[in-house]
Amino acid sequence: MNDLKAYLAAKQSIINQWIDAYISQKSRAGQITRAMQYSLSAGGKRVRPILCLAAAEAVGGNPNDILHVACAMELIHTYSLIHDDLPAMDDDALRRGKPTLHIQFDEATAVLAGDALLTIAFQILSDPQYLASDKNQGTLEVIHNITTAAGCIGMIDGQVLDMVSEGHKLNLNEIKTLHKKKTGALIEASVFAGALLGGASDQEMLALNEYASNIGLAFQVADDILNVIGNPTKMGKAVGTDADRDKNTFPSVMGLAESQAYARQLIEKALHAIKSFDKKSEPLRGIALYIIERNS
Ligand code: GRG
């Protein structure tokens, strides 16, 4: 666990530095840049970019070659949180322990900062300085995969299903579909990008897809559980909000204890998928366990 803590801290630090440098070099100083920096520096866990780097390492790739791809995933994630918090969507006032972006600035700024983060992600992914390297030959396939995951049959569809189902009960399969899209898709795309650009074999790709699909769903189950029993101070946001909004969550359909058992089962499946991987995949194993043991 201490090893994992150190690993996560080291990766968070290089990711934060890279994002900081890119945003300040490539954006014009002003309100939108300040707004992006506000959300990006609010203390996110960087799970998606770390998964991307760890997947590359697990298959023998060099994480430094794909740091920009990992960081692009975090920008897409941050945009999704900013837009999710807007009054037109979840209307949340607190995120990562701080006022949400539209509260701190204003709604128009939050919409535009989210749009800018999403756009910059693809500016990074298609940046000729990285495409020139042999190490990034799979980038076009990765971009296609990310757009599919983040787009209107992936994360956006998950968000739509989430909004339209508020107030009426979904069955377990419908909830799984919703969350595989809303939360799982970006996590799966992060692992896919790291694995492909890290040079994974077809067999490794299959195993890592299976790993990612299970941790992606487990991440959401854990998030739903935290919304019931989490500590709002540690989480930096309110709890009990899903029940208040009559949201479809795993605890609301299966109960709390069953949801906890289900999350563990998903993580066991994820670990099983990569059981033949060598020591280089230790961070992936640690992150899988961290996903259900985290308190924020
Ligand atoms: C607005 C297109 C659009 C999509 C929004 C991701 C999403 C879809 C909504 C977020 C709602 C939510 C709380 C989902 C639960 C899982 C999740 C994505 C939690 C937040 O991710 P963390 O825990 O956050 O990785 P940090 O702050 O650590 O980055």
mmCIF file of C-alpha atoms and ligand atoms in Angstrom:
data_model
loop_
_atom_site.group_PDB
_atom_site.id
_atom_site.type_symbol
_atom_site.label_atom_id
_atom_site.label_comp_id
_atom_site.label_asym_id
_atom_site.label_seq_id
_atom_site.Cartn_x
_atom_site.Cartn_y
_atom_site.Cartn_z
ATOM 1 C CA MET A 1 0.000 0.000 0.000
ATOM 2 C CA ASN A 2 2.868 2.348 0.823
ATOM 3 C CA ASP A 3 4.420 1.458 -2.512
ATOM 4 C CA LEU A 4 1.158 2.310 -4.253
ATOM 5 C CA LYS A 5 0.859 5.592 -2.340
ATOM 6 C CA ALA A 6 4.339 6.587 -3.459
ATOM 7 C CA TYR A 7 3.595 5.467 -7.024
ATOM 8 C CA LEU A 8 0.371 7.484 -7.164
ATOM 9 C CA ALA A 9 2.031 10.560 -5.647
ATOM 10 C CA ALA A 10 4.940 10.412 -8.101
ATOM 11 C CA LYS A 11 2.625 10.036 -11.088
ATOM 12 C CA GLN A 12 0.270 12.779 -9.851
ATOM 13 C CA SER A 13 3.224 15.106 -9.594
ATOM 14 C CA ILE A 14 4.487 14.550 -13.164
ATOM 15 C CA ILE A 15 0.957 14.740 -14.563
ATOM 16 C CA ASN A 16 0.252 17.988 -12.723
ATOM 17 C CA GLN A 17 3.508 19.542 -13.888
ATOM 18 C CA TRP A 18 2.882 18.552 -17.501
ATOM 19 C CA ILE A 19 -0.679 19.879 -17.518
ATOM 20 C CA ASP A 20 0.365 23.097 -15.812
ATOM 21 C CA ALA A 21 3.116 23.757 -18.323
ATOM 22 C CA TYR A 22 0.947 22.924 -21.364
ATOM 23 C CA ILE A 23 -1.994 25.075 -20.295
ATOM 24 C CA SER A 24 0.162 28.076 -19.459
ATOM 25 C CA GLN A 25 2.184 27.803 -22.681
ATOM 26 C CA LYS A 26 -0.709 27.193 -25.061
ATOM 27 C CA SER A 27 -3.494 29.403 -23.700
ATOM 28 C CA ARG A 28 -3.866 33.152 -23.675
ATOM 29 C CA ALA A 29 -3.802 34.533 -20.131
ATOM 30 C CA GLY A 30 -7.361 35.473 -19.228
ATOM 31 C CA GLN A 31 -10.581 34.333 -17.653
ATOM 32 C CA ILE A 32 -10.931 30.971 -19.456
ATOM 33 C CA THR A 33 -7.345 30.018 -18.702
ATOM 34 C CA ARG A 34 -7.810 30.935 -15.040
ATOM 35 C CA ALA A 35 -11.016 28.908 -14.965
ATOM 36 C CA MET A 36 -9.340 25.839 -16.494
ATOM 37 C CA GLN A 37 -6.464 26.177 -14.043
ATOM 38 C CA TYR A 38 -8.912 26.493 -11.150
ATOM 39 C CA SER A 39 -10.551 23.148 -11.949
ATOM 40 C CA LEU A 40 -7.349 21.397 -12.939
ATOM 41 C CA SER A 41 -5.588 22.346 -9.727
ATOM 42 C CA ALA A 42 -8.459 21.495 -7.404
ATOM 43 C CA GLY A 43 -6.910 18.207 -6.276
ATOM 44 C CA GLY A 44 -8.312 15.486 -8.552
ATOM 45 C CA LYS A 45 -6.903 12.018 -7.999
ATOM 46 C CA ARG A 46 -5.657 11.668 -11.616
ATOM 47 C CA VAL A 47 -6.956 8.090 -11.782
ATOM 48 C CA ARG A 48 -7.437 8.048 -15.563
ATOM 49 C CA PRO A 49 -4.001 9.368 -16.599
ATOM 50 C CA ILE A 50 -2.320 7.152 -14.003
ATOM 51 C CA LEU A 51 -4.163 4.132 -15.398
ATOM 52 C CA CYS A 52 -2.977 5.096 -18.875
ATOM 53 C CA LEU A 53 0.669 5.272 -17.751
ATOM 54 C CA ALA A 54 0.397 2.097 -15.654
ATOM 55 C CA ALA A 55 -1.118 0.161 -18.581
ATOM 56 C CA ALA A 56 1.809 1.193 -20.795
ATOM 57 C CA GLU A 57 4.289 0.138 -18.105
ATOM 58 C CA ALA A 58 2.512 -3.196 -17.624
ATOM 59 C CA VAL A 59 3.228 -4.144 -21.235
ATOM 60 C CA GLY A 60 6.819 -2.892 -21.209
ATOM 61 C CA GLY A 61 6.188 0.575 -22.681
ATOM 62 C CA ASN A 62 7.887 3.761 -21.533
ATOM 63 C CA PRO A 63 5.359 5.982 -19.722
ATOM 64 C CA ASN A 64 7.332 9.107 -20.649
ATOM 65 C CA ASP A 65 6.475 8.516 -24.322
ATOM 66 C CA ILE A 66 2.744 8.783 -23.628
ATOM 67 C CA LEU A 67 2.558 11.321 -20.816
ATOM 68 C CA HIS A 68 0.778 13.771 -23.144
ATOM 69 C CA VAL A 69 -1.900 11.160 -23.940
ATOM 70 C CA ALA A 70 -2.439 10.450 -20.246
ATOM 71 C CA CYS A 71 -2.791 14.175 -19.549
ATOM 72 C CA ALA A 72 -5.280 14.587 -22.393
ATOM 73 C CA MET A 73 -7.489 11.997 -20.652
ATOM 74 C CA GLU A 74 -7.463 14.114 -17.495
ATOM 75 C CA LEU A 75 -8.524 17.215 -19.445
ATOM 76 C CA ILE A 76 -11.490 15.321 -20.907
ATOM 77 C CA HIS A 77 -12.411 14.044 -17.452
ATOM 78 C CA THR A 78 -12.177 17.536 -15.941
ATOM 79 C CA TYR A 79 -14.400 18.987 -18.681
ATOM 80 C CA SER A 80 -16.999 16.301 -17.950
ATOM 81 C CA LEU A 81 -17.040 17.157 -14.250
ATOM 82 C CA ILE A 82 -17.361 20.906 -14.928
ATOM 83 C CA HIS A 83 -20.317 20.368 -17.258
ATOM 84 C CA ASP A 84 -21.861 17.740 -14.977
ATOM 85 C CA ASP A 85 -21.920 20.301 -12.135
ATOM 86 C CA LEU A 86 -23.752 22.974 -14.172
ATOM 87 C CA PRO A 87 -27.257 24.053 -13.115
ATOM 88 C CA ALA A 88 -28.639 22.478 -16.313
ATOM 89 C CA MET A 89 -27.257 19.128 -15.204
ATOM 90 C CA ASP A 90 -26.503 18.125 -11.588
ATOM 91 C CA ASP A 91 -26.454 21.686 -10.258
ATOM 92 C CA ASP A 92 -23.701 21.010 -7.703
ATOM 93 C CA ALA A 93 -22.056 23.718 -5.651
ATOM 94 C CA LEU A 94 -19.056 21.756 -4.375
ATOM 95 C CA ARG A 95 -16.462 19.689 -6.219
ATOM 96 C CA ARG A 96 -13.083 18.499 -5.013
ATOM 97 C CA GLY A 97 -13.691 20.451 -1.788
ATOM 98 C CA LYS A 98 -14.066 23.770 -3.571
ATOM 99 C CA PRO A 99 -16.917 25.764 -5.098
ATOM 100 C CA THR A 100 -17.763 24.329 -8.521
ATOM 101 C CA LEU A 101 -16.513 26.317 -11.478
ATOM 102 C CA HIS A 102 -19.809 28.030 -12.326
ATOM 103 C CA ILE A 103 -20.119 29.131 -8.677
ATOM 104 C CA GLN A 104 -16.549 30.428 -8.484
ATOM 105 C CA PHE A 105 -16.748 32.138 -11.898
ATOM 106 C CA ASP A 106 -20.064 32.074 -13.789
ATOM 107 C CA GLU A 107 -22.010 29.685 -15.977
ATOM 108 C CA ALA A 108 -20.782 30.965 -19.330
ATOM 109 C CA THR A 109 -17.179 30.680 -18.150
ATOM 110 C CA ALA A 110 -17.804 27.128 -16.920
ATOM 111 C CA VAL A 111 -19.343 26.078 -20.249
ATOM 112 C CA LEU A 112 -16.465 27.603 -22.207
ATOM 113 C CA ALA A 113 -13.722 26.309 -19.908
ATOM 114 C CA GLY A 114 -15.193 22.803 -20.274
ATOM 115 C CA ASP A 115 -15.346 23.201 -24.058
ATOM 116 C CA ALA A 116 -11.769 24.469 -24.071
ATOM 117 C CA LEU A 117 -10.484 21.525 -22.004
ATOM 118 C CA LEU A 118 -12.152 19.023 -24.323
ATOM 119 C CA THR A 119 -10.746 20.776 -27.377
ATOM 120 C CA ILE A 120 -7.232 21.105 -25.954
ATOM 121 C CA ALA A 121 -7.231 17.366 -25.235
ATOM 122 C CA PHE A 122 -7.447 16.708 -28.985
ATOM 123 C CA GLN A 123 -4.967 19.493 -29.741
ATOM 124 C CA ILE A 124 -2.536 17.543 -27.538
ATOM 125 C CA LEU A 125 -3.384 14.149 -29.011
ATOM 126 C CA SER A 126 -2.913 15.400 -32.568
ATOM 127 C CA ASP A 127 0.145 17.567 -31.831
ATOM 128 C CA PRO A 128 2.709 16.908 -34.614
ATOM 129 C CA GLN A 129 5.588 17.029 -32.135
ATOM 130 C CA TYR A 130 4.347 13.756 -30.605
ATOM 131 C CA LEU A 131 2.986 12.183 -33.795
ATOM 132 C CA ALA A 132 6.443 12.376 -35.328
ATOM 133 C CA SER A 133 7.727 9.776 -32.902
ATOM 134 C CA ASP A 134 7.574 6.059 -33.851
ATOM 135 C CA LYS A 135 6.304 5.446 -30.350
ATOM 136 C CA ASN A 136 3.004 7.110 -31.226
ATOM 137 C CA GLN A 137 2.084 5.166 -34.342
ATOM 138 C CA GLY A 138 -1.169 3.945 -32.825
ATOM 139 C CA THR A 139 -2.300 7.477 -31.979
ATOM 140 C CA LEU A 140 -4.979 7.673 -34.682
ATOM 141 C CA GLU A 141 -6.577 4.477 -33.392
ATOM 142 C CA VAL A 142 -6.316 5.830 -29.852
ATOM 143 C CA ILE A 143 -7.976 9.114 -30.861
ATOM 144 C CA HIS A 144 -10.798 7.189 -32.519
ATOM 145 C CA ASN A 145 -11.234 5.066 -29.410
ATOM 146 C CA ILE A 146 -11.262 8.112 -27.107
ATOM 147 C CA THR A 147 -13.799 9.998 -29.233
ATOM 148 C CA THR A 148 -16.064 6.949 -29.229
ATOM 149 C CA ALA A 149 -15.714 6.575 -25.461
ATOM 150 C CA ALA A 150 -16.293 10.262 -24.683
ATOM 151 C CA GLY A 151 -18.924 10.852 -27.357
ATOM 152 C CA CYS A 152 -22.593 10.294 -27.918
ATOM 153 C CA ILE A 153 -22.526 6.498 -27.683
ATOM 154 C CA GLY A 154 -20.179 6.639 -24.679
ATOM 155 C CA MET A 155 -19.878 9.072 -21.790
ATOM 156 C CA ILE A 156 -22.370 11.588 -23.196
ATOM 157 C CA ASP A 157 -24.962 8.856 -23.700
ATOM 158 C CA GLY A 158 -24.316 7.727 -20.106
ATOM 159 C CA GLN A 159 -24.982 11.259 -18.930
ATOM 160 C CA VAL A 160 -28.204 11.427 -21.001
ATOM 161 C CA LEU A 161 -29.403 8.088 -19.588
ATOM 162 C CA ASP A 162 -28.574 9.332 -16.090
ATOM 163 C CA MET A 163 -30.586 12.519 -16.523
ATOM 164 C CA VAL A 164 -33.644 10.994 -18.177
ATOM 165 C CA SER A 165 -33.839 8.180 -15.642
ATOM 166 C CA GLU A 166 -33.908 10.450 -12.579
ATOM 167 C CA GLY A 167 -37.064 9.755 -10.628
ATOM 168 C CA HIS A 168 -37.923 6.442 -12.237
ATOM 169 C CA LYS A 169 -36.439 3.080 -11.364
ATOM 170 C CA LEU A 170 -34.034 1.276 -13.671
ATOM 171 C CA ASN A 171 -33.299 -2.426 -13.370
ATOM 172 C CA LEU A 172 -29.799 -3.683 -12.614
ATOM 173 C CA ASN A 173 -28.859 -4.259 -16.254
ATOM 174 C CA GLU A 174 -29.981 -0.766 -17.215
ATOM 175 C CA ILE A 175 -27.941 0.720 -14.360
ATOM 176 C CA LYS A 176 -24.889 -1.247 -15.464
ATOM 177 C CA THR A 177 -25.277 0.022 -19.049
ATOM 178 C CA LEU A 178 -25.687 3.592 -17.840
ATOM 179 C CA HIS A 179 -22.568 3.474 -15.670
ATOM 180 C CA LYS A 180 -20.434 1.533 -18.119
ATOM 181 C CA LYS A 181 -21.024 4.469 -20.449
ATOM 182 C CA LYS A 182 -20.945 7.387 -18.017
ATOM 183 C CA THR A 183 -17.951 6.347 -15.924
ATOM 184 C CA GLY A 184 -16.519 3.168 -17.424
ATOM 185 C CA ALA A 185 -15.967 4.378 -20.983
ATOM 186 C CA LEU A 186 -13.300 6.970 -20.169
ATOM 187 C CA ILE A 187 -11.521 4.605 -17.788
ATOM 188 C CA GLU A 188 -11.510 1.901 -20.469
ATOM 189 C CA ALA A 189 -10.229 4.370 -23.063
ATOM 190 C CA SER A 190 -7.398 5.436 -20.720
ATOM 191 C CA VAL A 191 -6.223 1.857 -20.284
ATOM 192 C CA PHE A 192 -6.661 1.153 -24.012
ATOM 193 C CA ALA A 193 -4.515 4.161 -24.945
ATOM 194 C CA GLY A 194 -1.712 3.228 -22.551
ATOM 195 C CA ALA A 195 -1.779 -0.416 -23.583
ATOM 196 C CA LEU A 196 -1.847 0.205 -27.335
ATOM 197 C CA LEU A 197 0.826 2.902 -27.334
ATOM 198 C CA GLY A 198 2.860 0.881 -24.838
ATOM 199 C CA GLY A 199 3.088 -1.896 -27.425
ATOM 200 C CA ALA A 200 0.659 -4.489 -26.027
ATOM 201 C CA SER A 201 0.185 -7.751 -27.909
ATOM 202 C CA ASP A 202 -3.346 -8.716 -29.025
ATOM 203 C CA GLN A 203 -3.627 -11.028 -26.040
ATOM 204 C CA GLU A 204 -2.479 -8.323 -23.635
ATOM 205 C CA MET A 205 -4.980 -5.896 -25.197
ATOM 206 C CA LEU A 206 -7.814 -8.356 -24.549
ATOM 207 C CA ALA A 207 -6.728 -8.917 -20.957
ATOM 208 C CA LEU A 208 -6.374 -5.187 -20.301
ATOM 209 C CA ASN A 209 -9.772 -4.443 -21.853
ATOM 210 C CA GLU A 210 -11.316 -6.988 -19.492
ATOM 211 C CA TYR A 211 -9.388 -5.446 -16.560
ATOM 212 C CA ALA A 212 -10.544 -1.948 -17.514
ATOM 213 C CA SER A 213 -14.163 -2.852 -18.042
ATOM 214 C CA ASN A 214 -14.347 -4.380 -14.556
ATOM 215 C CA ILE A 215 -12.534 -1.597 -12.725
ATOM 216 C CA GLY A 216 -14.563 0.993 -14.654
ATOM 217 C CA LEU A 217 -17.822 -0.383 -13.329
ATOM 218 C CA ALA A 218 -16.337 -0.983 -9.858
ATOM 219 C CA PHE A 219 -15.278 2.678 -9.783
ATOM 220 C CA GLN A 220 -18.899 3.748 -10.164
ATOM 221 C CA VAL A 221 -20.205 1.194 -7.659
ATOM 222 C CA ALA A 222 -17.635 2.538 -5.163
ATOM 223 C CA ASP A 223 -18.677 6.102 -6.002
ATOM 224 C CA ASP A 224 -22.330 5.250 -5.329
ATOM 225 C CA ILE A 225 -21.371 3.603 -2.027
ATOM 226 C CA LEU A 226 -19.354 6.683 -1.011
ATOM 227 C CA ASN A 227 -22.394 8.836 -1.773
ATOM 228 C CA VAL A 228 -24.212 6.846 0.931
ATOM 229 C CA ILE A 229 -21.558 6.247 3.604
ATOM 230 C CA GLY A 230 -18.653 8.522 2.629
ATOM 231 C CA ASN A 231 -17.200 11.311 4.705
ATOM 232 C CA PRO A 232 -18.085 14.644 3.039
ATOM 233 C CA THR A 233 -14.959 16.323 4.436
ATOM 234 C CA LYS A 234 -12.632 13.687 2.972
ATOM 235 C CA MET A 235 -14.571 13.600 -0.298
ATOM 236 C CA GLY A 236 -14.772 17.359 -0.704
ATOM 237 C CA LYS A 237 -18.416 17.153 -1.740
ATOM 238 C CA ALA A 238 -21.818 16.488 -0.231
ATOM 239 C CA VAL A 239 -23.060 12.932 0.384
ATOM 240 C CA GLY A 240 -26.633 11.666 0.200
ATOM 241 C CA THR A 241 -27.218 13.680 -2.957
ATOM 242 C CA ASP A 242 -28.046 10.622 -5.100
ATOM 243 C CA ALA A 243 -30.905 9.637 -2.792
ATOM 244 C CA ASP A 244 -32.104 13.264 -2.594
ATOM 245 C CA ARG A 245 -32.311 13.368 -6.387
ATOM 246 C CA ASP A 246 -33.839 9.913 -6.634
ATOM 247 C CA LYS A 247 -30.904 8.777 -8.783
ATOM 248 C CA ASN A 248 -30.497 5.216 -9.963
ATOM 249 C CA THR A 249 -27.522 3.866 -8.054
ATOM 250 C CA PHE A 250 -26.222 0.425 -7.164
ATOM 251 C CA PRO A 251 -27.117 0.779 -3.447
ATOM 252 C CA SER A 252 -30.630 1.919 -4.390
ATOM 253 C CA VAL A 253 -31.178 -1.224 -6.462
ATOM 254 C CA MET A 254 -29.078 -3.875 -4.696
ATOM 255 C CA GLY A 255 -28.718 -2.478 -1.189
ATOM 256 C CA LEU A 256 -25.469 -1.353 0.426
ATOM 257 C CA ALA A 257 -23.944 -4.693 1.488
ATOM 258 C CA GLU A 258 -24.699 -6.284 -1.897
ATOM 259 C CA SER A 259 -23.137 -3.308 -3.667
ATOM 260 C CA GLN A 260 -19.982 -3.662 -1.569
ATOM 261 C CA ALA A 261 -19.813 -7.381 -2.406
ATOM 262 C CA TYR A 262 -20.431 -6.617 -6.087
ATOM 263 C CA ALA A 263 -17.600 -4.061 -6.180
ATOM 264 C CA ARG A 264 -15.204 -6.632 -4.673
ATOM 265 C CA GLN A 265 -16.352 -9.231 -7.199
ATOM 266 C CA LEU A 266 -15.654 -6.849 -10.091
ATOM 267 C CA ILE A 267 -12.178 -6.121 -8.754
ATOM 268 C CA GLU A 268 -11.464 -9.847 -8.410
ATOM 269 C CA LYS A 269 -12.461 -10.282 -12.065
ATOM 270 C CA ALA A 270 -10.160 -7.406 -13.049
ATOM 271 C CA LEU A 271 -7.250 -8.960 -11.148
ATOM 272 C CA HIS A 272 -7.976 -12.335 -12.697
ATOM 273 C CA ALA A 273 -7.816 -10.828 -16.184
ATOM 274 C CA ILE A 274 -4.200 -9.750 -15.655
ATOM 275 C CA LYS A 275 -3.059 -12.661 -13.502
ATOM 276 C CA SER A 276 -0.457 -13.810 -16.048
ATOM 277 C CA PHE A 277 1.150 -10.338 -16.272
ATOM 278 C CA ASP A 278 4.531 -9.926 -14.571
ATOM 279 C CA LYS A 279 5.699 -7.564 -11.821
ATOM 280 C CA LYS A 280 5.435 -4.524 -14.087
ATOM 281 C CA SER A 281 1.657 -4.740 -13.695
ATOM 282 C CA GLU A 282 1.799 -4.359 -9.892
ATOM 283 C CA PRO A 283 0.547 -0.720 -10.063
ATOM 284 C CA LEU A 284 -2.497 -1.875 -12.077
ATOM 285 C CA ARG A 285 -3.285 -4.408 -9.344
ATOM 286 C CA GLY A 286 -2.809 -1.786 -6.638
ATOM 287 C CA ILE A 287 -5.038 0.722 -8.432
ATOM 288 C CA ALA A 288 -7.800 -1.908 -8.809
ATOM 289 C CA LEU A 289 -7.831 -2.447 -5.039
ATOM 290 C CA TYR A 290 -7.517 1.276 -4.351
ATOM 291 C CA ILE A 291 -10.673 1.904 -6.389
ATOM 292 C CA ILE A 292 -12.837 0.045 -3.877
ATOM 293 C CA GLU A 293 -10.859 0.980 -0.760
ATOM 294 C CA ARG A 294 -10.624 4.739 -1.392
ATOM 295 C CA ASN A 295 -12.471 7.211 0.800
ATOM 296 C CA SER A 296 -12.606 10.088 -1.695
HETATM 297 C C1 GRG B 1 -21.203 16.298 -18.855
HETATM 298 C C2 GRG B 1 -20.737 14.976 -20.942
HETATM 299 C C3 GRG B 1 -20.818 15.034 -19.493
HETATM 300 C C4 GRG B 1 -20.548 13.926 -18.819
HETATM 301 C C5 GRG B 1 -20.493 13.853 -17.376
HETATM 302 C C6 GRG B 1 -18.296 11.856 -15.641
HETATM 303 C C7 GRG B 1 -19.669 12.370 -15.686
HETATM 304 C C8 GRG B 1 -20.346 12.443 -16.990
HETATM 305 C C9 GRG B 1 -20.287 12.817 -14.608
HETATM 306 C C10 GRG B 1 -19.670 12.819 -13.282
HETATM 307 C C11 GRG B 1 -20.684 12.380 -12.306
HETATM 308 C C12 GRG B 1 -20.095 11.469 -11.352
HETATM 309 C C13 GRG B 1 -19.889 11.966 -9.979
HETATM 310 C C14 GRG B 1 -19.790 10.236 -11.722
HETATM 311 C C15 GRG B 1 -19.242 9.261 -10.781
HETATM 312 C C16 GRG B 1 -17.902 8.750 -11.153
HETATM 313 C C17 GRG B 1 -16.973 9.852 -11.331
HETATM 314 C C18 GRG B 1 -16.663 10.183 -12.721
HETATM 315 C C19 GRG B 1 -16.453 10.472 -10.286
HETATM 316 C C20 GRG B 1 -15.490 11.540 -10.358
HETATM 317 O O1 GRG B 1 -14.253 11.030 -10.761
HETATM 318 P P1 GRG B 1 -13.009 11.004 -9.769
HETATM 319 O O2 GRG B 1 -13.410 10.379 -8.457
HETATM 320 O O3 GRG B 1 -12.803 12.560 -9.546
HETATM 321 O O4 GRG B 1 -11.853 10.395 -10.468
HETATM 322 P P2 GRG B 1 -11.477 13.389 -9.259
HETATM 323 O O5 GRG B 1 -11.995 14.646 -8.606
HETATM 324 O O6 GRG B 1 -10.572 12.611 -8.356
HETATM 325 O O7 GRG B 1 -10.865 13.644 -10.590
#
